[in-house]
PDB file of C-alpha atoms in Angstrom:
ATOM      1  CA  MET P   1     -21.638   4.355  26.890  1.00  0.00           C
ATOM      2  CA  SER P   2     -23.199   1.021  25.439  1.00  0.00           C
ATOM      3  CA  THR P   3     -21.164  -1.891  24.771  1.00  0.00           C
ATOM      4  CA  LEU P   4     -21.759  -1.616  20.885  1.00  0.00           C
ATOM      5  CA  SER P   5     -20.216   1.989  20.895  1.00  0.00           C
ATOM      6  CA  VAL P   6     -17.150   0.385  22.529  1.00  0.00           C
ATOM      7  CA  LEU P   7     -16.896  -2.238  20.106  1.00  0.00           C
ATOM      8  CA  SER P   8     -17.475   0.195  17.534  1.00  0.00           C
ATOM      9  CA  MET P   9     -14.575   2.369  18.563  1.00  0.00           C
ATOM     10  CA  VAL P  10     -12.127  -0.847  19.453  1.00  0.00           C
ATOM     11  CA  PHE P  11     -12.471  -1.944  15.790  1.00  0.00           C
ATOM     12  CA  LYS P  12     -12.241   1.884  14.611  1.00  0.00           C
ATOM     13  CA  VAL P  13      -8.785   2.042  16.224  1.00  0.00           C
ATOM     14  CA  PHE P  14      -7.642  -1.051  14.082  1.00  0.00           C
ATOM     15  CA  GLY P  15      -8.757  -0.023  11.177  1.00  0.00           C
ATOM     16  CA  ILE P  16      -7.061   3.387  11.779  1.00  0.00           C
ATOM     17  CA  LEU P  17      -3.387   1.604  12.649  1.00  0.00           C
ATOM     18  CA  GLY P  18      -3.466  -0.500   9.739  1.00  0.00           C
ATOM     19  CA  ALA P  19      -4.134   2.608   7.205  1.00  0.00           C
ATOM     20  CA  GLY P  20      -2.087   4.514   9.117  1.00  0.00           C
ATOM     21  CA  PHE P  21       0.801   2.129   8.855  1.00  0.00           C
ATOM     22  CA  SER P  22       0.100   1.179   4.825  1.00  0.00           C
ATOM     23  CA  ALA P  23       0.183   5.143   4.326  1.00  0.00           C
ATOM     24  CA  GLY P  24       3.340   5.387   6.244  1.00  0.00           C
ATOM     25  CA  TYR P  25       5.210   2.852   4.683  1.00  0.00           C
ATOM     26  CA  ALA P  26       3.954   3.698   1.020  1.00  0.00           C
ATOM     27  CA  ILE P  27       5.157   7.130   1.337  1.00  0.00           C
ATOM     28  CA  ASN P  28       8.525   6.048   3.116  1.00  0.00           C
ATOM     29  CA  THR P  29       8.911   3.793   0.051  1.00  0.00           C
ATOM     30  CA  SER P  30       8.359   6.079  -2.778  1.00  0.00           C
ATOM     31  CA  SER P  31       9.404   9.546  -1.058  1.00  0.00           C
ATOM     32  CA  THR P  32      12.464   8.205   0.184  1.00  0.00           C
ATOM     33  CA  VAL P  33      13.502   4.489  -0.833  1.00  0.00           C
ATOM     34  CA  ILE P  34      13.214   4.432  -4.049  1.00  0.00           C
ATOM     35  CA  PRO P  35      14.802   8.152  -4.621  1.00  0.00           C
ATOM     36  CA  VAL P  36      17.716   6.909  -2.797  1.00  0.00           C
ATOM     37  CA  LEU P  37      17.555   3.333  -4.957  1.00  0.00           C
ATOM     38  CA  VAL P  38      17.189   5.319  -8.290  1.00  0.00           C
ATOM     39  CA  THR P  39      20.142   7.856  -7.619  1.00  0.00           C
ATOM     40  CA  SER P  40      22.410   5.719  -6.427  1.00  0.00           C
ATOM     41  CA  ALA P  41      25.699   4.132  -7.879  1.00  0.00           C
ATOM     42  CA  LEU P  42      25.019   0.657  -6.919  1.00  0.00           C
ATOM     43  CA  PRO P  43      24.996  -1.965  -9.927  1.00  0.00           C
ATOM     44  CA  PRO P  44      21.806  -2.328 -11.715  1.00  0.00           C
ATOM     45  CA  SER P  45      21.432  -5.691 -10.478  1.00  0.00           C
ATOM     46  CA  LYS P  46      21.999  -4.582  -6.759  1.00  0.00           C
ATOM     47  CA  ILE P  47      19.147  -1.809  -7.022  1.00  0.00           C
ATOM     48  CA  VAL P  48      16.850  -4.610  -8.556  1.00  0.00           C
ATOM     49  CA  ARG P  49      17.128  -7.003  -5.882  1.00  0.00           C
ATOM     50  CA  THR P  50      16.873  -4.442  -3.206  1.00  0.00           C
ATOM     51  CA  TRP P  51      13.636  -2.895  -4.969  1.00  0.00           C
ATOM     52  CA  ASN P  52      12.305  -6.946  -4.891  1.00  0.00           C
ATOM     53  CA  GLU P  53      12.927  -7.293  -1.345  1.00  0.00           C
ATOM     54  CA  LEU P  54      11.254  -3.895  -0.343  1.00  0.00           C
ATOM     55  CA  PHE P  55       8.210  -5.129  -2.693  1.00  0.00           C
ATOM     56  CA  ASP P  56       7.985  -8.172  -1.205  1.00  0.00           C
ATOM     57  CA  ARG P  57       8.328  -7.243   2.370  1.00  0.00           C
ATOM     58  CA  GLY P  58       5.363  -4.536   1.307  1.00  0.00           C
ATOM     59  CA  ALA P  59       3.420  -7.068  -0.371  1.00  0.00           C
ATOM     60  CA  ILE P  60       3.424  -9.481   2.540  1.00  0.00           C
ATOM     61  CA  PHE P  61       2.444  -6.401   4.945  1.00  0.00           C
ATOM     62  CA  ALA P  62      -0.478  -5.057   2.499  1.00  0.00           C
ATOM     63  CA  LYS P  63      -2.077  -8.813   2.356  1.00  0.00           C
ATOM     64  CA  MET P  64      -2.293  -8.825   5.962  1.00  0.00           C
ATOM     65  CA  THR P  65      -3.148  -5.305   6.964  1.00  0.00           C
ATOM     66  CA  ILE P  66      -5.434  -4.009   3.914  1.00  0.00           C
ATOM     67  CA  PRO P  67      -8.288  -6.769   4.178  1.00  0.00           C
ATOM     68  CA  THR P  68      -8.147  -6.772   8.473  1.00  0.00           C
ATOM     69  CA  SER P  69      -8.168  -2.850   8.284  1.00  0.00           C
ATOM     70  CA  GLY P  70     -10.572  -2.985   5.747  1.00  0.00           C
ATOM     71  CA  VAL P  71     -12.600  -5.240   7.943  1.00  0.00           C
ATOM     72  CA  ALA P  72     -11.986  -3.495  11.026  1.00  0.00           C
ATOM     73  CA  PHE P  73     -13.867  -0.247   9.191  1.00  0.00           C
ATOM     74  CA  LEU P  74     -16.685  -1.946   8.292  1.00  0.00           C
ATOM     75  CA  ILE P  75     -17.586  -3.943  11.289  1.00  0.00           C
ATOM     76  CA  SER P  76     -16.791  -0.582  12.997  1.00  0.00           C
ATOM     77  CA  ALA P  77     -19.301   1.127  10.861  1.00  0.00           C
ATOM     78  CA  LEU P  78     -22.086  -1.629  11.426  1.00  0.00           C
ATOM     79  CA  PHE P  79     -21.899  -1.721  15.465  1.00  0.00           C
ATOM     80  CA  ALA P  80     -21.543   2.191  15.142  1.00  0.00           C
ATOM     81  CA  HIS P  81     -25.134   2.457  13.084  1.00  0.00           C
ATOM     82  CA  LEU P  82     -26.472  -0.318  15.566  1.00  0.00           C
ATOM     83  CA  ALA P  83     -25.265   1.950  18.913  1.00  0.00           C
ATOM     84  CA  ARG P  84     -27.686   4.817  17.941  1.00  0.00           C
ATOM     85  CA  SER P  85     -31.231   5.307  17.772  1.00  0.00           C
ATOM     86  CA  HIS P  86     -30.185   8.536  15.606  1.00  0.00           C
ATOM     87  CA  PRO P  87     -27.166   8.771  13.513  1.00  0.00           C
ATOM     88  CA  ILE P  88     -24.103  10.785  14.754  1.00  0.00           C
ATOM     89  CA  ILE P  89     -22.736  13.405  12.173  1.00  0.00           C
ATOM     90  CA  THR P  90     -18.937  13.628  12.022  1.00  0.00           C
ATOM     91  CA  ILE P  91     -16.886  17.011  11.824  1.00  0.00           C
ATOM     92  CA  LEU P  92     -17.079  16.208   8.005  1.00  0.00           C
ATOM     93  CA  GLY P  93     -20.618  16.475   8.009  1.00  0.00           C
ATOM     94  CA  ILE P  94     -21.247  12.844   7.184  1.00  0.00           C
ATOM     95  CA  GLN P  95     -23.030  10.176   9.163  1.00  0.00           C
ATOM     96  CA  GLN P  96     -20.147   8.129  11.406  1.00  0.00           C
ATOM     97  CA  ALA P  97     -21.581   4.855   9.946  1.00  0.00           C
ATOM     98  CA  ILE P  98     -21.274   5.980   6.683  1.00  0.00           C
ATOM     99  CA  GLN P  99     -17.673   7.463   7.117  1.00  0.00           C
ATOM    100  CA  LEU P 100     -16.353   4.656   8.293  1.00  0.00           C
ATOM    101  CA  THR P 101     -18.104   2.581   5.847  1.00  0.00           C
ATOM    102  CA  LEU P 102     -15.706   4.733   3.102  1.00  0.00           C
ATOM    103  CA  ALA P 103     -12.832   4.394   5.203  1.00  0.00           C
ATOM    104  CA  GLY P 104     -12.990   0.693   4.765  1.00  0.00           C
ATOM    105  CA  GLY P 105     -13.796   0.724   1.175  1.00  0.00           C
ATOM    106  CA  LEU P 106     -11.263   3.067  -0.027  1.00  0.00           C
ATOM    107  CA  LEU P 107      -8.662   0.703   1.582  1.00  0.00           C
ATOM    108  CA  PHE P 108     -10.108  -2.174  -0.735  1.00  0.00           C
ATOM    109  CA  THR P 109      -9.894  -0.116  -3.565  1.00  0.00           C
ATOM    110  CA  VAL P 110      -6.050  -0.254  -3.162  1.00  0.00           C
ATOM    111  CA  LEU P 111      -5.992  -4.141  -4.466  1.00  0.00           C
ATOM    112  CA  PRO P 112      -7.781  -3.471  -7.629  1.00  0.00           C
ATOM    113  CA  PHE P 113      -5.775  -0.439  -8.333  1.00  0.00           C
ATOM    114  CA  THR P 114      -2.691  -2.373  -7.437  1.00  0.00           C
ATOM    115  CA  LEU P 115      -3.714  -5.169  -9.780  1.00  0.00           C
ATOM    116  CA  VAL P 116      -4.921  -3.055 -12.812  1.00  0.00           C
ATOM    117  CA  PHE P 117      -2.047  -0.540 -12.833  1.00  0.00           C
ATOM    118  CA  VAL P 118       1.041  -1.338 -10.873  1.00  0.00           C
ATOM    119  CA  PHE P 119       1.359  -4.503 -11.608  1.00  0.00           C
ATOM    120  CA  PRO P 120       0.983  -4.931 -15.615  1.00  0.00           C
ATOM    121  CA  THR P 121       3.609  -2.160 -15.701  1.00  0.00           C
ATOM    122  CA  SER P 122       6.084  -1.642 -13.089  1.00  0.00           C
ATOM    123  CA  VAL P 123       6.095  -4.852 -11.559  1.00  0.00           C
ATOM    124  CA  TYR P 124       6.097  -7.298 -14.023  1.00  0.00           C
ATOM    125  CA  LYS P 125       8.827  -5.616 -15.901  1.00  0.00           C
ATOM    126  CA  LEU P 126      10.768  -5.508 -12.546  1.00  0.00           C
ATOM    127  CA  LYS P 127      10.314  -8.801 -11.640  1.00  0.00           C
ATOM    128  CA  ALA P 128      11.148 -10.003 -15.334  1.00  0.00           C
ATOM    129  CA  CYS P 129      14.443  -8.142 -15.009  1.00  0.00           C
ATOM    130  CA  LEU P 130      15.218  -9.690 -11.824  1.00  0.00           C
ATOM    131  CA  VAL P 131      14.404 -13.176 -13.319  1.00  0.00           C
ATOM    132  CA  ALA P 132      16.726 -12.675 -16.172  1.00  0.00           C
ATOM    133  CA  ILE P 133      19.639 -11.418 -13.315  1.00  0.00           C
ATOM    134  CA  GLU P 134      19.081 -14.366 -11.628  1.00  0.00           C
ATOM    135  CA  GLU P 135      19.746 -16.678 -14.800  1.00  0.00           C
ATOM    136  CA  ARG P 136      22.669 -14.522 -15.602  1.00  0.00           C
ATOM    137  CA  THR P 137      24.268 -14.854 -12.713  1.00  0.00           C
ATOM    138  CA  LYS P 138      23.491 -18.854 -12.556  1.00  0.00           C
ATOM    139  CA  LEU P 139      25.252 -19.060 -15.666  1.00  0.00           C
ATOM    140  CA  GLY P 140      28.334 -17.205 -14.673  1.00  0.00           C
ATOM    141  CA  GLU P 141      27.742 -14.206 -17.636  1.00  0.00           C
ATOM    142  CA  ASP P 142      28.292 -10.559 -16.767  1.00  0.00           C
ATOM    143  CA  VAL P 143      25.491  -9.210 -15.181  1.00  0.00           C
ATOM    144  CA  GLU P 144      25.397  -5.622 -15.012  1.00  0.00           C
ATOM    145  CA  SER P 145      26.488  -5.248 -18.924  1.00  0.00           C
ATOM    146  CA  THR P 146      23.139  -6.616 -19.739  1.00  0.00           C
ATOM    147  CA  VAL P 147      20.849  -4.754 -17.699  1.00  0.00           C
ATOM    148  CA  ASP P 148      19.874  -1.265 -18.805  1.00  0.00           C
ATOM    149  CA  ILE P 149      19.933   0.992 -15.723  1.00  0.00           C
ATOM    150  CA  ARG P 150      17.949   3.981 -17.533  1.00  0.00           C
ATOM    151  CA  ARG P 151      15.213   1.345 -18.148  1.00  0.00           C
ATOM    152  CA  VAL P 152      15.055   0.135 -14.391  1.00  0.00           C
ATOM    153  CA  ARG P 153      15.467   3.801 -13.060  1.00  0.00           C
ATOM    154  CA  ALA P 154      12.471   4.574 -15.005  1.00  0.00           C
ATOM    155  CA  GLU P 155      10.794   1.505 -13.800  1.00  0.00           C
ATOM    156  CA  LEU P 156      11.208   2.297 -10.345  1.00  0.00           C
ATOM    157  CA  ALA P 157      10.393   5.985 -10.949  1.00  0.00           C
ATOM    158  CA  ASP P 158       7.103   4.786 -12.584  1.00  0.00           C
ATOM    159  CA  PHE P 159       6.680   2.484  -9.665  1.00  0.00           C
ATOM    160  CA  SER P 160       7.253   5.144  -7.036  1.00  0.00           C
ATOM    161  CA  ARG P 161       4.322   7.731  -8.732  1.00  0.00           C
ATOM    162  CA  LYS P 162       1.813   4.504  -8.498  1.00  0.00           C
ATOM    163  CA  ASN P 163       2.630   3.627  -5.083  1.00  0.00           C
ATOM    164  CA  LEU P 164       2.342   7.339  -3.928  1.00  0.00           C
ATOM    165  CA  PHE P 165      -1.453   7.529  -5.495  1.00  0.00           C
ATOM    166  CA  ARG P 166      -1.861   3.935  -3.025  1.00  0.00           C
ATOM    167  CA  ALA P 167      -0.580   6.132  -0.381  1.00  0.00           C
ATOM    168  CA  ALA P 168      -2.757   8.831  -0.975  1.00  0.00           C
ATOM    169  CA  ILE P 169      -5.868   6.500  -0.658  1.00  0.00           C
ATOM    170  CA  PHE P 170      -4.253   5.197   2.144  1.00  0.00           C
ATOM    171  CA  THR P 171      -4.242   8.376   4.277  1.00  0.00           C
ATOM    172  CA  ALA P 172      -7.927   9.342   2.527  1.00  0.00           C
ATOM    173  CA  SER P 173      -8.788   6.225   4.613  1.00  0.00           C
ATOM    174  CA  LEU P 174      -6.721   7.139   7.762  1.00  0.00           C
ATOM    175  CA  ILE P 175      -8.043  10.587   7.696  1.00  0.00           C
ATOM    176  CA  LEU P 176     -12.194   9.411   7.446  1.00  0.00           C
ATOM    177  CA  GLY P 177     -11.621   6.887  10.093  1.00  0.00           C
ATOM    178  CA  ALA P 178      -9.603   9.203  12.345  1.00  0.00           C
ATOM    179  CA  THR P 179     -12.466  11.912  12.095  1.00  0.00           C
ATOM    180  CA  ALA P 180     -15.424   9.609  12.500  1.00  0.00           C
ATOM    181  CA  HIS P 181     -16.844  10.983  15.861  1.00  0.00           C
ATOM    182  CA  ALA P 182     -18.939  13.429  17.273  1.00  0.00           C
TER     183      ALA P 182
END
């Protein structure tokens, strides 16, 4: 096995790990954590604060993981292409380098999807609600009576649906990366 083949495998493993962790985090958030928040008896301010902590942690994780894993898949694709005089066809019937490029490219599609479809709706609305809660808390006002729990639950459900779509993208990237071998 050539040095380029080994390097391709090493970078592919980093891509697979990042895509896998991202998929797991997004699936867990949307299928477990948010449904519990939506159906909980917590006061609305606590629900919004909990979501915000969860979202901020996920955002930090995503900012590190998505670009790193995407680039790892792309570097793996380059090394896979350079390592062979004839291309390897994967079990999906695609050339290995092309499949790894697709895996990396899919990870990068999550960023524009998030900026275009997730932020302008759910995220901005929930963040604005959090700001209002924090301001009312500082002024000593009754926070719970001013927060519309139905609206908060609706925004969380909307965020959860869009996050599941992102999870599907992560999962597709994971599958493409994991099956990119002979």
